[in-house]
PDB file of C-alpha atoms in Angstrom:
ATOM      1  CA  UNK A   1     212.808 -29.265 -66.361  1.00  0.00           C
ATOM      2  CA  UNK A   2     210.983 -31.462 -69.211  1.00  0.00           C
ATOM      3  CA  UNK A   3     212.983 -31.281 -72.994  1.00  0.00           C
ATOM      4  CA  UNK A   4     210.670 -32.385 -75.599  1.00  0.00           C
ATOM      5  CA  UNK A   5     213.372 -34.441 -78.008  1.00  0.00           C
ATOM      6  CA  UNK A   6     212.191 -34.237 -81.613  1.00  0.00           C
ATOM      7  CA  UNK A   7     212.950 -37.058 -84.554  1.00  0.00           C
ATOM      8  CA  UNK A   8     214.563 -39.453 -81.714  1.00  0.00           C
ATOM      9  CA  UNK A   9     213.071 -42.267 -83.948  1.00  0.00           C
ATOM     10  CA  UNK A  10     210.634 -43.103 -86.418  1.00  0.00           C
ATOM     11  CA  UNK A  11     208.113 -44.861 -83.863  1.00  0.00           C
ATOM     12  CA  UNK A  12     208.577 -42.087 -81.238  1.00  0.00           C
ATOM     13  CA  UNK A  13     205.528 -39.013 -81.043  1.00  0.00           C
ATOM     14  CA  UNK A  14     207.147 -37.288 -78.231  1.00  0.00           C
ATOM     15  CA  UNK A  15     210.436 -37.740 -75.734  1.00  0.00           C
ATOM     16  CA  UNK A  16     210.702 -36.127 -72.621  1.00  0.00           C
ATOM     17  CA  UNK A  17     213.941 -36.266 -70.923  1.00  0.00           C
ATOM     18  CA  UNK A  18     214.226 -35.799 -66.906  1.00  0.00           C
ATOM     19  CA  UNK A  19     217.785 -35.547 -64.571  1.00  0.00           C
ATOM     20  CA  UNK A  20     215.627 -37.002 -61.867  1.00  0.00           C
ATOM     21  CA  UNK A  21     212.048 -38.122 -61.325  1.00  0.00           C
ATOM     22  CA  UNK A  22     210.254 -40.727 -58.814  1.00  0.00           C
ATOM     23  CA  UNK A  23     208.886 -42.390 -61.433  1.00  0.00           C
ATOM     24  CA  UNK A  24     208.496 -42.431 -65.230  1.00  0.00           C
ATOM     25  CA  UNK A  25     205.470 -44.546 -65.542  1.00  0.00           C
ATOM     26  CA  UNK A  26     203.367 -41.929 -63.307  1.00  0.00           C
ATOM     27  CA  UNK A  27     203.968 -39.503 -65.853  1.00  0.00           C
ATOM     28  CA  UNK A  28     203.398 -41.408 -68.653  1.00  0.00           C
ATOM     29  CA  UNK A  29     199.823 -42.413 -67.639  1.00  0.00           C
ATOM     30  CA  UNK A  30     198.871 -38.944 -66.849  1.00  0.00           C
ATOM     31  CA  UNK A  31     200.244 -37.717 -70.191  1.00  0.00           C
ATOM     32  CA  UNK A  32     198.137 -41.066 -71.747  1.00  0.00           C
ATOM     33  CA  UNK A  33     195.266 -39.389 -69.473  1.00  0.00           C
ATOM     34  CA  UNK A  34     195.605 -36.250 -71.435  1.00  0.00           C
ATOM     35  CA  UNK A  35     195.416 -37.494 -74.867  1.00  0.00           C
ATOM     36  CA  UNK A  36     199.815 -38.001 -75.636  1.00  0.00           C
ATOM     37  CA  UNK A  37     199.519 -40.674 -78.791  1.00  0.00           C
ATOM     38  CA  UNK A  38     201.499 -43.393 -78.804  1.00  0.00           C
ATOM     39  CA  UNK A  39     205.305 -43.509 -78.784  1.00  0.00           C
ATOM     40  CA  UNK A  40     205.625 -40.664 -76.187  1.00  0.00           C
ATOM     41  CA  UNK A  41     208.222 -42.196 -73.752  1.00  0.00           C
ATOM     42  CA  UNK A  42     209.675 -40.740 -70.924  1.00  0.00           C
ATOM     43  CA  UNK A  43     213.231 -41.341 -69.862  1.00  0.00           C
ATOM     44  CA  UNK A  44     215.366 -40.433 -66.120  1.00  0.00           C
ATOM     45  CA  UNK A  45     218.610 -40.117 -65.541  1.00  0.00           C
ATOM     46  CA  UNK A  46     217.804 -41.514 -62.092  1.00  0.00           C
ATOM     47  CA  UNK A  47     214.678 -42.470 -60.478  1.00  0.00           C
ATOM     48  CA  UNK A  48     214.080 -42.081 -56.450  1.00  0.00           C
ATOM     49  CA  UNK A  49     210.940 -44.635 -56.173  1.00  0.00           C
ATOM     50  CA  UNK A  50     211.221 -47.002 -58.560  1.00  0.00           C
ATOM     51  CA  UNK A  51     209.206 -49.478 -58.500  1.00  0.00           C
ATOM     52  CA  UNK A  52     208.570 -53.055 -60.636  1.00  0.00           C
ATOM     53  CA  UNK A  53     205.750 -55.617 -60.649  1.00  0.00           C
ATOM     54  CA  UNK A  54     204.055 -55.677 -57.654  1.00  0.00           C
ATOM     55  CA  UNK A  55     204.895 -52.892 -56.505  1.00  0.00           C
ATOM     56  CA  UNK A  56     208.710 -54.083 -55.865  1.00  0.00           C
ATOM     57  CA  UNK A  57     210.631 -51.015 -54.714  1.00  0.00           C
ATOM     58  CA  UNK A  58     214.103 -50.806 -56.870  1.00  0.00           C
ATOM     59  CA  UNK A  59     217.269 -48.610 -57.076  1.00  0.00           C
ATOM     60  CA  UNK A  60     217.847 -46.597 -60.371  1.00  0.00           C
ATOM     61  CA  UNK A  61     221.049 -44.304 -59.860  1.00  0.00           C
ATOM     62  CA  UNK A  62     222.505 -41.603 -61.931  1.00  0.00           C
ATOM     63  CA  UNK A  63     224.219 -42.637 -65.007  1.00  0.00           C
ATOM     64  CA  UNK A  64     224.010 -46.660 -64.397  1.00  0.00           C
ATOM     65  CA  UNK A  65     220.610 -48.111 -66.400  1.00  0.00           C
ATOM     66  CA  UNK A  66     217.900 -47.039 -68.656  1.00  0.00           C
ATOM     67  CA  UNK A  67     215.162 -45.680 -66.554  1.00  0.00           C
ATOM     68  CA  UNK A  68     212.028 -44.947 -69.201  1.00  0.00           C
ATOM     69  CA  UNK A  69     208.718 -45.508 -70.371  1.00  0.00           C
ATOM     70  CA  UNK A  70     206.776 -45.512 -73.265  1.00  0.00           C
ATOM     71  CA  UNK A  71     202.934 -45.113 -73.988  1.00  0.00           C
ATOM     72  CA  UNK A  72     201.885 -47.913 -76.013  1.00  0.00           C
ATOM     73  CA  UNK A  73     198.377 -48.469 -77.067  1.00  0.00           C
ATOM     74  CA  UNK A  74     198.400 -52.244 -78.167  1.00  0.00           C
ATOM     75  CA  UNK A  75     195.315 -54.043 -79.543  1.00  0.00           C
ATOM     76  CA  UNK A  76     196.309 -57.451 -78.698  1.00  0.00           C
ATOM     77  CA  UNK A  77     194.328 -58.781 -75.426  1.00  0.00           C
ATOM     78  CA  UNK A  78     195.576 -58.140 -72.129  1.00  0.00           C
ATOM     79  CA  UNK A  79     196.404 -62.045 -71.594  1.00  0.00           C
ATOM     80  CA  UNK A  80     199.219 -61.780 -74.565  1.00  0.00           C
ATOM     81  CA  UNK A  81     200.557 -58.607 -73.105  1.00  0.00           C
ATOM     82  CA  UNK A  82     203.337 -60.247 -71.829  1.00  0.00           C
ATOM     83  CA  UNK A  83     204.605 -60.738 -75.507  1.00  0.00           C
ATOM     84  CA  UNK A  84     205.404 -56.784 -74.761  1.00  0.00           C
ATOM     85  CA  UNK A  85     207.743 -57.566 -72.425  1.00  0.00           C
ATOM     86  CA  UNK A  86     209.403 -60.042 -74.119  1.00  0.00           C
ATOM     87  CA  UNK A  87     209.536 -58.778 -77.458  1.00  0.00           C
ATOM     88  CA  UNK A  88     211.519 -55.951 -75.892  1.00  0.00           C
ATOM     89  CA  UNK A  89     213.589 -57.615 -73.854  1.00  0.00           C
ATOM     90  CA  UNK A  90     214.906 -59.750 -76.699  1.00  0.00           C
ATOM     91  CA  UNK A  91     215.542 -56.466 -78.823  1.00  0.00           C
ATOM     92  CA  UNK A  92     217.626 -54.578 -76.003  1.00  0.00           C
ATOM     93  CA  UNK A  93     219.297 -57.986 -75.362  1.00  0.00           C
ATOM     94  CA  UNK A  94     220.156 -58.288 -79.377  1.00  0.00           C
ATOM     95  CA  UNK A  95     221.157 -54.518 -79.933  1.00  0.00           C
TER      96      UNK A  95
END
């Protein structure tokens, strides 16, 4: 069952929060497909087919990460999207 969280945080349009799912980034491109705006993120307790880059298989179990996703719509070219990555990674690593 899908909870729509409202005023999570300023940048977020929509949160949808999931006990288990495969994946989160499945159903974040289908809601992108749909017309979600930006900011609508998707977060799992636990994930059963998690995968990474290239299609690396992982293990996401209840209660022990942050499994989520969130539709961005950046305007920077795809070379610097990498800058994504790491602009995020040095947030959740400062917080």
């Amino acid at each position: 069952m899908r909870k729509e969280c409202r005023d999570f945080f300023f940048l977020l349009s929509a949160c949808y929060f999931h006990s288990e799912r495969k994946y989160s980034s499945e159903e974040v491109k289908e809601l992108a497909k749909q017309g979600a705006r930006e900011g609508t993120v998707i977060i799992a307790d636990s994930q059963t087919g998690g995968r990474g880059r290239y299609d690396r298989k992982f293990h996401s179990p209840k209660g022990c990460g942050i499994y989520m996703s969130i539709l961005l719509q950046p305007t920077l070219p795809a070379t610097d999207s990498v800058l994504i990555t790491a602009a995020a990674a040095t947030a959740v690593s400062e917080a």
